[in-house]
Structure formats: structure tokens, C-alpha cells
Tab-separated table of C-alpha atoms in Angstrom:
chain	number	residue	atom	x	y	z
A	1	MET	CA	-35.671	20.666	2.647
A	2	CYS	CA	-32.076	19.743	3.396
A	3	GLU	CA	-31.496	19.836	7.130
A	4	ASP	CA	-28.876	21.751	9.086
A	5	PRO	CA	-27.030	19.240	11.298
A	6	SER	CA	-26.564	21.925	13.947
A	7	GLN	CA	-30.315	21.792	14.503
A	8	GLN	CA	-30.322	18.041	15.181
A	9	GLY	CA	-30.406	16.660	18.701
A	10	GLU	CA	-28.089	13.771	17.908
A	11	VAL	CA	-24.380	14.316	18.504
A	12	ALA	CA	-22.426	14.198	15.262
A	13	VAL	CA	-19.665	11.646	14.768
A	14	THR	CA	-16.539	13.642	13.982
A	15	SER	CA	-13.550	11.318	14.490
A	16	SER	CA	-11.977	8.298	12.813
A	17	ALA	CA	-13.465	8.662	9.336
A	18	ALA	CA	-12.538	6.618	6.278
A	19	ALA	CA	-13.586	6.993	2.647
A	20	ILE	CA	-14.453	4.349	0.066
A	21	ILE	CA	-14.070	5.467	-3.555
A	22	VAL	CA	-16.110	3.172	-5.797
A	23	ALA	CA	-14.395	2.770	-9.176
A	24	ALA	CA	-14.951	-0.804	-10.332
A	25	GLY	CA	-17.479	-0.035	-13.085
A	26	ARG	CA	-17.021	-0.439	-16.810
A	27	GLY	CA	-18.763	2.814	-17.804
A	28	GLU	CA	-20.370	1.559	-21.034
A	29	ARG	CA	-22.397	4.747	-21.527
A	30	ALA	CA	-19.176	6.723	-21.857
A	31	GLY	CA	-18.159	4.689	-24.918
A	32	GLN	CA	-14.821	3.066	-25.680
A	33	SER	CA	-11.504	4.847	-25.205
A	34	ALA	CA	-7.837	3.917	-25.389
A	35	GLU	CA	-7.529	5.414	-21.887
A	36	GLY	CA	-9.850	2.698	-20.523
A	37	PRO	CA	-13.069	3.085	-18.498
A	38	LYS	CA	-14.264	6.610	-17.807
A	39	GLN	CA	-12.689	6.840	-14.339
A	40	TYR	CA	-9.220	6.604	-15.946
A	41	ARG	CA	-9.778	9.202	-18.669
A	42	ASN	CA	-8.036	12.535	-18.437
A	43	ILE	CA	-9.825	15.784	-17.701
A	44	GLY	CA	-7.601	18.824	-17.600
A	45	GLY	CA	-4.622	16.505	-18.088
A	46	ILE	CA	-5.263	14.429	-14.935
A	47	PRO	CA	-7.222	11.136	-14.686
A	48	VAL	CA	-10.746	11.499	-13.295
A	49	LEU	CA	-10.118	8.969	-10.521
A	50	ARG	CA	-6.928	10.671	-9.366
A	51	ARG	CA	-8.730	14.016	-9.118
A	52	THR	CA	-11.458	12.370	-7.039
A	53	ILE	CA	-9.109	10.529	-4.682
A	54	GLU	CA	-6.928	13.563	-4.078
A	55	GLN	CA	-9.890	15.497	-2.677
A	56	PHE	CA	-10.186	12.921	0.108
A	57	LEU	CA	-6.445	12.485	0.671
A	58	ALA	CA	-6.192	16.237	1.185
A	59	HIS	CA	-9.057	16.433	3.687
A	60	SER	CA	-7.936	16.601	7.316
A	61	GLY	CA	-11.064	14.761	8.495
A	62	ILE	CA	-10.324	11.606	6.483
A	63	ASP	CA	-7.936	9.082	8.042
A	64	ARG	CA	-7.925	6.379	5.364
A	65	VAL	CA	-8.967	6.072	1.738
A	66	ALA	CA	-9.887	2.762	0.102
A	67	VAL	CA	-10.412	2.594	-3.655
A	68	VAL	CA	-12.449	-0.298	-5.048
A	69	VAL	CA	-11.431	-1.242	-8.600
A	70	HIS	CA	-12.157	-3.872	-11.226
A	71	PRO	CA	-9.685	-6.780	-11.019
A	72	ASP	CA	-8.586	-6.071	-14.614
A	73	ASP	CA	-7.740	-2.422	-13.859
A	74	ARG	CA	-4.709	-2.719	-11.569
A	75	ALA	CA	-2.311	-1.399	-14.221
A	76	LEU	CA	-4.690	1.455	-15.110
A	77	LEU	CA	-4.980	2.372	-11.434
A	78	SER	CA	-1.211	2.390	-10.974
A	79	ALA	CA	-0.731	4.616	-14.018
A	80	ALA	CA	-3.513	6.973	-12.915
A	81	LEU	CA	-2.399	7.391	-9.305
A	82	GLY	CA	1.381	7.298	-9.695
A	83	ASN	CA	2.981	8.093	-6.344
A	84	ARG	CA	-0.475	8.395	-4.754
A	85	LEU	CA	-0.957	4.613	-5.051
A	86	SER	CA	0.900	3.985	-1.775
A	87	GLN	CA	-1.482	6.331	0.059
A	88	VAL	CA	-4.647	4.316	-0.617
A	89	MET	CA	-5.942	0.856	0.214
A	90	VAL	CA	-6.734	-1.003	-3.030
A	91	VAL	CA	-9.706	-3.389	-2.916
A	92	GLU	CA	-10.873	-5.711	-5.699
A	93	GLY	CA	-14.466	-4.949	-6.624
A	94	GLY	CA	-17.393	-7.278	-7.243
A	95	PRO	CA	-19.801	-7.707	-10.163
A	96	THR	CA	-22.119	-4.911	-8.952
A	97	ARG	CA	-21.668	-1.561	-7.233
A	98	GLN	CA	-23.410	-2.937	-4.159
A	99	SER	CA	-21.015	-5.873	-3.867
A	100	SER	CA	-18.035	-3.583	-4.497
A	101	VAL	CA	-19.034	-1.297	-1.635
A	102	ARG	CA	-19.514	-4.304	0.628
A	103	ARG	CA	-15.978	-5.486	-0.170
A	104	GLY	CA	-14.653	-2.013	0.593
A	105	LEU	CA	-16.415	-2.040	3.951
A	106	GLU	CA	-14.985	-5.445	4.825
A	107	ALA	CA	-11.493	-4.267	3.901
A	108	LEU	CA	-11.824	-1.237	6.196
A	109	ALA	CA	-13.074	-3.391	9.072
A	110	SER	CA	-9.497	-4.324	9.952
A	111	ALA	CA	-8.201	-2.566	13.052
A	112	PRO	CA	-8.643	0.190	13.754
A	113	GLU	CA	-12.236	0.103	12.527
A	114	PRO	CA	-13.389	3.646	11.614
A	115	GLN	CA	-16.377	5.211	13.332
A	116	THR	CA	-17.619	6.841	10.132
A	117	VAL	CA	-17.353	5.921	6.470
A	118	LEU	CA	-17.973	8.096	3.413
A	119	ILE	CA	-18.872	6.257	0.203
A	120	HIS	CA	-18.207	8.212	-2.982
A	121	ASP	CA	-18.436	7.631	-6.729
A	122	GLY	CA	-15.015	7.618	-8.366
A	123	VAL	CA	-16.446	9.605	-11.287
A	124	ARG	CA	-17.497	12.619	-9.205
A	125	PRO	CA	-14.161	14.493	-9.371
A	126	PHE	CA	-15.570	17.921	-8.487
A	127	VAL	CA	-16.443	17.073	-4.884
A	128	ASP	CA	-14.872	19.739	-2.677
A	129	ALA	CA	-13.770	20.126	0.937
A	130	ALA	CA	-16.868	22.121	1.904
A	131	LEU	CA	-19.189	19.326	0.756
A	132	ILE	CA	-17.116	16.723	2.618
A	133	ASP	CA	-17.236	18.962	5.702
A	134	ARG	CA	-21.045	19.223	5.550
A	135	THR	CA	-21.432	15.503	5.115
A	136	LEU	CA	-19.090	14.576	7.970
A	137	ALA	CA	-20.672	17.103	10.318
A	138	ALA	CA	-24.148	15.646	9.825
A	139	VAL	CA	-23.419	11.974	10.537
A	140	GLY	CA	-24.879	10.797	13.840
A	141	ALA	CA	-24.123	7.745	15.946
A	142	THR	CA	-27.147	6.003	14.420
A	143	THR	CA	-27.920	8.285	11.472
A	144	GLY	CA	-26.584	8.408	7.942
A	145	VAL	CA	-26.454	11.424	5.648
A	146	ILE	CA	-26.456	12.170	1.941
A	147	PRO	CA	-25.857	15.420	0.059
A	148	ALA	CA	-28.737	16.222	-2.254
A	149	ILE	CA	-29.978	18.869	-4.669
A	150	ALA	CA	-33.622	19.950	-4.770
A	151	VAL	CA	-35.245	19.007	-8.079
A	152	ALA	CA	-35.757	22.182	-10.117
A	153	ASP	CA	-37.438	20.840	-13.259
A	154	THR	CA	-41.118	20.051	-13.550
A	155	LEU	CA	-41.542	16.273	-13.436
A	156	LYS	CA	-44.007	14.253	-15.511
A	157	ARG	CA	-45.037	10.609	-15.253
A	158	GLY	CA	-45.641	9.109	-18.660
A	159	ALA	CA	-47.582	6.071	-19.813
A	160	ALA	CA	-46.238	3.354	-22.112
A	161	ASP	CA	-47.851	5.088	-25.121
A	162	GLY	CA	-46.007	8.350	-24.401
A	163	ILE	CA	-48.991	10.211	-23.013
A	164	ILE	CA	-48.521	12.127	-19.747
A	165	GLU	CA	-50.344	10.493	-16.863
A	166	ALA	CA	-49.569	13.035	-14.156
A	167	THR	CA	-47.444	15.966	-13.062
A	168	ILE	CA	-45.370	15.101	-10.001
A	169	ASP	CA	-45.164	17.469	-7.042
A	170	ARG	CA	-41.438	18.211	-6.859
A	171	ARG	CA	-41.458	20.130	-3.569
A	172	SER	CA	-40.222	17.157	-1.539
A	173	LEU	CA	-38.020	15.601	-4.229
A	174	PHE	CA	-34.209	15.659	-4.207
A	175	ALA	CA	-31.481	14.287	-6.470
A	176	ALA	CA	-29.040	12.234	-4.392
A	177	GLN	CA	-25.283	12.718	-4.630
A	178	THR	CA	-22.217	11.246	-2.981
A	179	PRO	CA	-20.303	11.106	-0.687
A	180	GLN	CA	-22.920	9.345	1.409
A	181	ALA	CA	-21.801	8.929	5.011
A	182	PHE	CA	-22.806	6.482	7.734
A	183	PRO	CA	-21.769	5.124	11.104
A	184	PHE	CA	-19.421	2.379	9.967
A	185	ALA	CA	-20.664	-0.596	11.976
A	186	ALA	CA	-24.303	0.101	11.094
A	187	ILE	CA	-23.803	0.411	7.315
A	188	ARG	CA	-21.494	-2.616	7.274
A	189	ALA	CA	-24.199	-4.689	8.988
A	190	ALA	CA	-26.848	-3.308	6.616
A	191	HIS	CA	-24.772	-4.219	3.561
A	192	ALA	CA	-24.166	-7.726	4.900
A	193	ALA	CA	-27.909	-8.227	5.406
A	194	ALA	CA	-28.810	-6.746	2.015
A	195	ALA	CA	-26.436	-9.139	0.239
A	196	GLY	CA	-29.006	-11.891	0.782
A	197	GLU	CA	-31.816	-9.945	-0.888
A	198	ALA	CA	-32.926	-10.609	-4.453
A	199	ARG	CA	-33.230	-6.912	-5.244
A	200	GLU	CA	-30.289	-4.687	-6.198
A	201	PHE	CA	-30.170	-1.397	-4.282
A	202	THR	CA	-29.349	1.741	-6.280
A	203	ASP	CA	-27.301	3.500	-3.607
A	204	ASP	CA	-26.036	3.026	-0.074
A	205	ALA	CA	-28.694	5.271	1.449
A	206	SER	CA	-31.399	2.938	0.113
A	207	ILE	CA	-29.701	0.026	1.892
A	208	ALA	CA	-29.542	2.045	5.099
A	209	GLU	CA	-33.233	2.971	4.780
A	210	TRP	CA	-34.172	-0.681	4.102
A	211	ALA	CA	-32.276	-1.688	7.251
A	212	GLY	CA	-34.206	0.835	9.349
A	213	MET	CA	-31.518	3.511	9.648
A	214	SER	CA	-32.528	7.170	9.502
A	215	VAL	CA	-30.812	9.084	6.704
A	216	ARG	CA	-30.902	12.870	6.619
A	217	LEU	CA	-30.271	15.271	3.758
A	218	VAL	CA	-27.670	18.021	3.618
A	219	GLU	CA	-27.066	20.549	0.895
A	220	GLY	CA	-25.291	19.065	-2.104
A	221	SER	CA	-23.315	20.926	-4.769
A	222	ALA	CA	-24.285	21.719	-8.339
A	223	ASP	CA	-20.630	21.269	-9.288
A	224	ASN	CA	-20.539	17.736	-7.870
A	225	VAL	CA	-21.647	16.133	-11.127
A	226	LYS	CA	-21.293	12.457	-11.979
A	227	LEU	CA	-19.437	11.868	-15.242
A	228	THR	CA	-21.578	9.271	-17.010
A	229	THR	CA	-21.365	9.845	-20.769
A	230	ALA	CA	-18.623	10.789	-23.205
A	231	ARG	CA	-20.163	14.256	-23.392
A	232	ASP	CA	-19.929	14.620	-19.589
A	233	ILE	CA	-16.219	13.861	-19.779
A	234	ALA	CA	-15.685	16.259	-22.686
A	235	LEU	CA	-17.484	19.064	-20.842
A	236	ALA	CA	-15.455	18.414	-17.685
A	237	ASP	CA	-12.243	18.529	-19.710
A	238	GLU	CA	-13.335	21.790	-21.340
A	239	ARG	CA	-14.219	23.217	-17.925
A	240	LEU	CA	-10.715	22.491	-16.634
A	241	LYS	CA	-8.854	23.523	-19.765
A	242	GLY	CA	-11.113	26.409	-20.823
A	243	THR	CA	-9.404	28.905	-23.089
A	244	HIS	CA	-11.251	31.942	-21.689
A	245	ARG	CA	-9.974	31.895	-18.174
A	246	MET	CA	-7.929	34.158	-15.982
A	247	ILE	CA	-5.315	32.204	-14.031
A	248	ASP	CA	-4.666	33.124	-10.420
A	249	VAL	CA	-0.918	32.525	-10.069
A	250	ARG	CA	0.424	32.554	-6.521
A	251	THR	CA	3.972	32.269	-5.188
A	252	GLY	CA	4.844	30.793	-1.804
A	253	ASN	CA	8.126	30.895	0.096
A	254	GLY	CA	9.503	28.528	2.702
A	255	TYR	CA	12.571	28.553	4.944
A	256	ASP	CA	14.003	25.840	7.163
A	257	VAL	CA	17.179	25.191	9.124
A	258	HIS	CA	18.456	22.215	11.107
A	259	ARG	CA	21.422	21.869	13.406
A	260	LEU	CA	24.330	19.611	12.438
A	261	THR	CA	25.167	16.952	14.992
A	262	GLN	CA	26.851	13.571	15.078
A	263	GLY	CA	26.107	11.261	12.190
A	264	ASP	CA	27.377	9.822	8.953
A	265	HIS	CA	24.965	11.306	6.392
A	266	VAL	CA	22.504	14.079	5.670
A	267	THR	CA	19.282	13.875	3.670
A	268	LEU	CA	18.740	16.831	1.359
A	269	CYS	CA	15.902	17.156	-1.176
A	270	GLY	CA	15.135	13.459	-0.821
A	271	VAL	CA	18.710	12.260	-1.416
A	272	SER	CA	20.926	10.663	1.255
A	273	ILE	CA	24.485	12.038	1.088
A	274	PRO	CA	27.460	10.653	3.066
A	275	HIS	CA	28.764	13.316	5.467
A	276	ASP	CA	30.818	13.683	8.636
A	277	GLY	CA	27.735	14.772	10.552
A	278	GLY	CA	23.961	14.451	10.557
A	279	LEU	CA	21.036	16.853	10.727
A	280	ASP	CA	19.094	16.946	13.973
A	281	GLY	CA	15.311	16.875	13.598
A	282	HIS	CA	12.157	14.992	14.537
A	283	SER	CA	11.811	13.557	11.008
A	284	ASP	CA	14.745	12.964	8.672
A	285	ALA	CA	15.467	16.732	8.989
A	286	ASP	CA	15.500	17.314	5.224
A	287	VAL	CA	15.648	21.108	5.195
A	288	GLY	CA	15.084	21.310	1.437
A	289	LEU	CA	11.823	19.356	1.483
A	290	HIS	CA	10.638	21.057	4.667
A	291	ALA	CA	11.098	24.457	3.043
A	292	LEU	CA	9.314	23.243	-0.115
A	293	THR	CA	6.390	21.922	1.954
A	294	ASP	CA	5.931	25.346	3.560
A	295	ALA	CA	6.213	27.097	0.187
A	296	LEU	CA	3.452	24.928	-1.304
A	297	LEU	CA	1.158	25.349	1.716
A	298	ALA	CA	1.706	29.110	1.590
A	299	THR	CA	0.131	29.341	-1.869
A	300	CYS	CA	-3.290	28.413	-0.506
A	301	GLY	CA	-3.120	29.688	3.065
A	302	ALA	CA	-2.951	26.157	4.473
A	303	GLY	CA	-0.666	26.906	7.409
A	304	ASP	CA	2.780	25.407	7.682
A	305	ILE	CA	4.449	22.031	8.096
A	306	GLY	CA	4.059	22.115	11.874
A	307	ASP	CA	0.286	22.431	11.590
A	308	HIS	CA	-0.011	19.229	9.566
A	309	PHE	CA	2.918	17.252	10.996
A	310	PRO	CA	3.508	18.487	14.572
A	311	PRO	CA	6.957	17.567	15.900
A	312	SER	CA	5.297	16.505	19.153
A	313	ASP	CA	3.563	13.641	17.332
A	314	PRO	CA	5.700	10.479	17.643
A	315	GLN	CA	4.414	9.030	14.352
A	316	TRP	CA	6.628	11.498	12.450
A	317	ARG	CA	9.821	10.543	14.294
A	318	GLY	CA	12.384	9.650	11.634
A	319	ALA	CA	9.758	9.997	8.858
A	320	ALA	CA	10.899	10.520	5.279
A	321	SER	CA	10.109	14.109	4.318
A	322	HIS	CA	8.693	13.211	0.909
A	323	ILE	CA	5.525	12.362	2.902
A	324	PHE	CA	5.215	16.035	3.873
A	325	VAL	CA	5.714	17.296	0.322
A	326	GLU	CA	3.187	14.823	-1.101
A	327	LYS	CA	0.586	15.872	1.479
A	328	ALA	CA	1.161	19.532	0.579
A	329	VAL	CA	0.797	18.658	-3.114
A	330	ALA	CA	-2.521	16.899	-2.387
A	331	ILE	CA	-3.777	19.931	-0.429
A	332	VAL	CA	-2.830	22.286	-3.265
A	333	ARG	CA	-4.558	20.098	-5.853
A	334	GLY	CA	-7.573	19.667	-3.591
A	335	LYS	CA	-7.979	23.441	-3.680
A	336	GLY	CA	-7.802	23.502	-7.463
A	337	GLY	CA	-4.113	24.362	-7.747
A	338	ARG	CA	-1.704	23.346	-10.500
A	339	ILE	CA	1.927	23.448	-9.421
A	340	MET	CA	3.985	25.263	-12.024
A	341	ASN	CA	7.517	25.192	-10.635
A	342	ALA	CA	9.639	24.563	-7.549
A	343	ASP	CA	12.958	26.226	-6.736
A	344	ILE	CA	15.141	25.288	-3.741
A	345	SER	CA	18.365	26.937	-2.571
A	346	LEU	CA	20.483	24.969	-0.107
A	347	ILE	CA	22.831	27.011	2.095
A	348	CYS	CA	25.750	25.037	3.499
A	349	GLU	CA	29.527	24.845	3.560
A	350	ALA	CA	29.417	21.066	3.032
A	351	PRO	CA	28.625	18.577	1.603
A	352	LYS	CA	29.051	19.362	-2.087
A	353	ILE	CA	25.626	19.557	-3.691
A	354	ALA	CA	26.551	19.566	-7.386
A	355	PRO	CA	27.166	15.778	-7.668
A	356	HIS	CA	23.683	15.130	-6.266
A	357	ARG	CA	21.712	17.936	-7.905
A	358	GLU	CA	20.127	15.864	-10.685
A	359	ALA	CA	19.037	13.115	-8.279
A	360	MET	CA	17.446	15.808	-6.096
A	361	ARG	CA	15.612	17.340	-9.031
A	362	GLN	CA	14.299	13.950	-10.105
A	363	ALA	CA	13.112	13.162	-6.567
A	364	ILE	CA	11.250	16.479	-6.321
A	365	ALA	CA	9.744	16.013	-9.786
A	366	ALA	CA	8.373	12.626	-8.707
A	367	MET	CA	6.843	14.091	-5.521
A	368	THR	CA	5.212	17.066	-7.211
A	369	GLY	CA	4.315	15.656	-10.623
A	370	LEU	CA	6.379	18.393	-12.277
A	371	ASP	CA	8.430	18.028	-15.425
A	372	LEU	CA	12.151	18.081	-14.666
A	373	ASP	CA	12.656	21.460	-16.340
A	374	ARG	CA	10.246	22.988	-13.807
A	375	VAL	CA	12.384	21.904	-10.833
A	376	SER	CA	15.483	23.828	-9.739
A	377	VAL	CA	17.969	22.974	-6.985
A	378	LYS	CA	20.817	25.374	-6.248
A	379	ALA	CA	23.436	25.611	-3.528
A	380	THR	CA	25.578	28.344	-2.011
A	381	THR	CA	27.889	28.735	0.955
A	382	ASN	CA	27.577	31.392	3.642
A	383	GLU	CA	31.146	32.616	3.063
A	384	ALA	CA	32.185	31.225	6.481
A	385	ILE	CA	29.849	33.713	8.196
A	386	GLY	CA	27.339	32.849	10.900
A	387	PHE	CA	26.114	29.439	12.080
A	388	VAL	CA	26.102	28.045	8.537
A	389	GLY	CA	29.595	29.366	7.956
A	390	ARG	CA	30.753	27.694	11.162
A	391	ARG	CA	29.202	24.426	9.930
A	392	GLU	CA	26.749	24.338	12.802
A	393	GLY	CA	23.749	23.791	10.549
A	394	ILE	CA	22.272	23.695	7.043
A	395	ALA	CA	19.505	25.999	5.802
A	396	ALA	CA	17.202	26.031	2.773
A	397	ILE	CA	14.967	28.542	1.025
A	398	ALA	CA	12.201	27.316	-1.315
A	399	THR	CA	9.869	29.060	-3.713
A	400	ALA	CA	6.847	27.446	-5.385
A	401	SER	CA	4.499	28.864	-8.029
A	402	VAL	CA	0.952	27.509	-8.286
A	403	ALA	CA	-1.916	28.426	-10.611
A	404	TYR	CA	-5.367	28.335	-9.020
A	405	GLY	CA	-8.858	28.259	-10.451
A	406	GLU	CA	-10.337	30.264	-13.235
A	407	THR	CA	-12.830	33.049	-13.818
A	408	ALA	CA	-14.669	33.653	-17.049
């Protein structure tokens, strides 16, 4: 039976967690495709690997994500991840999965070394936040954890001539999944030791077991399938693009305002504009992108910009606000959302927005993955009324529409 970590005596490791996404395989069983190996093929219009990585980028418990890829796949990775590429550590894989994981572990060993590492197959794109939560919660200081599903089918052991030799008792049998999670130093040492063995281990838990580490089971997910064959990929694509679905379309609104102070430019919707003042804020004070971030988060009840990027945190001082939008996009996609459009209204007496509108639209399209005709930027004055009218500040209102999930 899968264990409940709350019933364990060992204190769970809950901080400083990194993820390794293993994606260096060739995927021969999936057949040949112009899109490349199976991890780069599209399901629901998005590459498998991107869908997988975004689940971990969106998770608040994951500090860093390393993706291990075949040395020949750099261009495929760049095309698949787009603007997400800068958010991951790229590691060149080895000739086997085991050696690829070991290289990922060595890459993550640079300071600060994480306490916990999750190791996940790049072709399991349907991993969700709840499964990651369960896995993280169960890791102990000396104990690893894997999600697993109890075997439901009757199992037979056959002889070479095709005759059944025995029926296997399935009551204590489980099918292992990923992400598999471990205390980082212990699994790194285990992998280093296993590299000298003649045998090839089938997963990271088997290496941990061989090294003497306890590994416990937690409940896996039936949806967390590994895409192995061409049929698996076709079924996943059909699942995401199914014609008999009801779309849950949600609209979120965001509002932001910043005070004008001394300066020589303002940043609005990702574009720096010369001005006789500057906007005062902990980051670059881009009111347009701040409002858009809140609008996106509102569509899935994920709080607001201050929850994810608190102004009291010095790491966001002077930060470019596209970081906030891209994080909100990852959270939306991690919850199964597809952004449909973004609309921003800037409220200011100056500067003139019209000369910069197209550059703003293009910047927002790049951050959100939207086509340009799904991005709108408008501007209006406040007719010399109020703080905006007195040129004391600039405000923005944003609206975002997102389609979530499906029901048969």
C-alpha cells in the first residue's frame, strides 16, 4: 500500500528543491517524425517537453529546473521552449538514462546545492501540482520517494514456449512513476557509486535501493502516463484537442498604478520610453505588465503579483516585469489553461503611447505565446482630472481571457 507521509516518523524535507527533467532519449518506439524525438512532438499544439517543464516551473516548491537533452537536440529544445529556455538549466545528456541523470545531478551540485531533487521523465507531460506536492511532502532526510499505482491486472509468468508457469500475487505490486524524489546529496553519491557497476539500473529508485537508501511509495496518478509509442502521442493529442469538450472560459482583471517621480524614462508594457520623469516602484514599475500579471493569476485563483513577487524581497528590486508575466503564464498553463487574449488600457497624460503600441503588443505576444491579433494595447488620458490628470502617476487596467480544461 502507498504510505501517507504524515504517518512517518521522519521529518520531511520541504525546502530548496530542484527538478531534473530527463529528455535525452531517442524514442525509437515512437517512430520517426519530422518534429524529431517524441519529447519534441506537439500534443494539443504544444511540444510534449514544454508541457512537462512548465508544470515544474509553475510549482512554488521548485527552485530550479534542469533539463537533460541529447547533444544533437539543442535547436529542437530552443524551438520547443521558446522564451522558457532562459528559465531552465540545460545539461548535455549521456549515452544512457542513468548517465544522463548523473550529469544532471552534477550540474545541480553547484552552489547552492539543493536539499531535495525530483527526477522526472520528459515524456510524462500530465504530471500535476498535486502529484508534485505529494512527492515533495514524503521525502525524508535519508529517505527517497516514488509515486506508484497499484497493479490492477492479473499477472502471469510465462515460459519460453508460451505456457503459463504461474499466476503472480499482485497485492504487493506497484507500477512506478516519476517524479522520483530524493535527498540530493544521498542520490548524487548513489549515482556516482552505481556508475562503476556493470549493470544498468532501470530507474533512480533502484539505484537508491542498491545503495541502501529506503524508498517509500506515495499515491501516483492514472493521468501521469509516459508517452512511449506513436499511439500514446496520438491519444495524448486527441485528449488535449478533443472535439467533444466543454471549454471553461474565464476572464480576469488587473489594475495597477505607480507614482511618477524623477527620471528620464518609463517602462510600459515591456517597452522603455523616454520621458521627463520615471515611475517609482520596487521593480521596473511597469504598470501595464503588473496589471496583466494580476489578470492572468485571477483566472485560476492564484492570488496576485504580491503573493508571488513580494515587494519586500530584495531580489525583485529593479527586476524587469516580463519575469512576472512569464511566471503567471506558467502558472496558468500548469493548471491546464490556454490564454486566449490580453487587453491592456494605459491611463496617462504623457508620454504618447501610439508610437510605441506595436512594440508593446509584440513584447506581450512574446511573453504570453499569443498571436499578435490576440493582444490589444490602448491608451487614454484622464481629462486632466485626479492624480493621473495632474501627472502624478500612471495607471493601467488589464483583462485576460483563458480557457481551462474540458469535460466530456
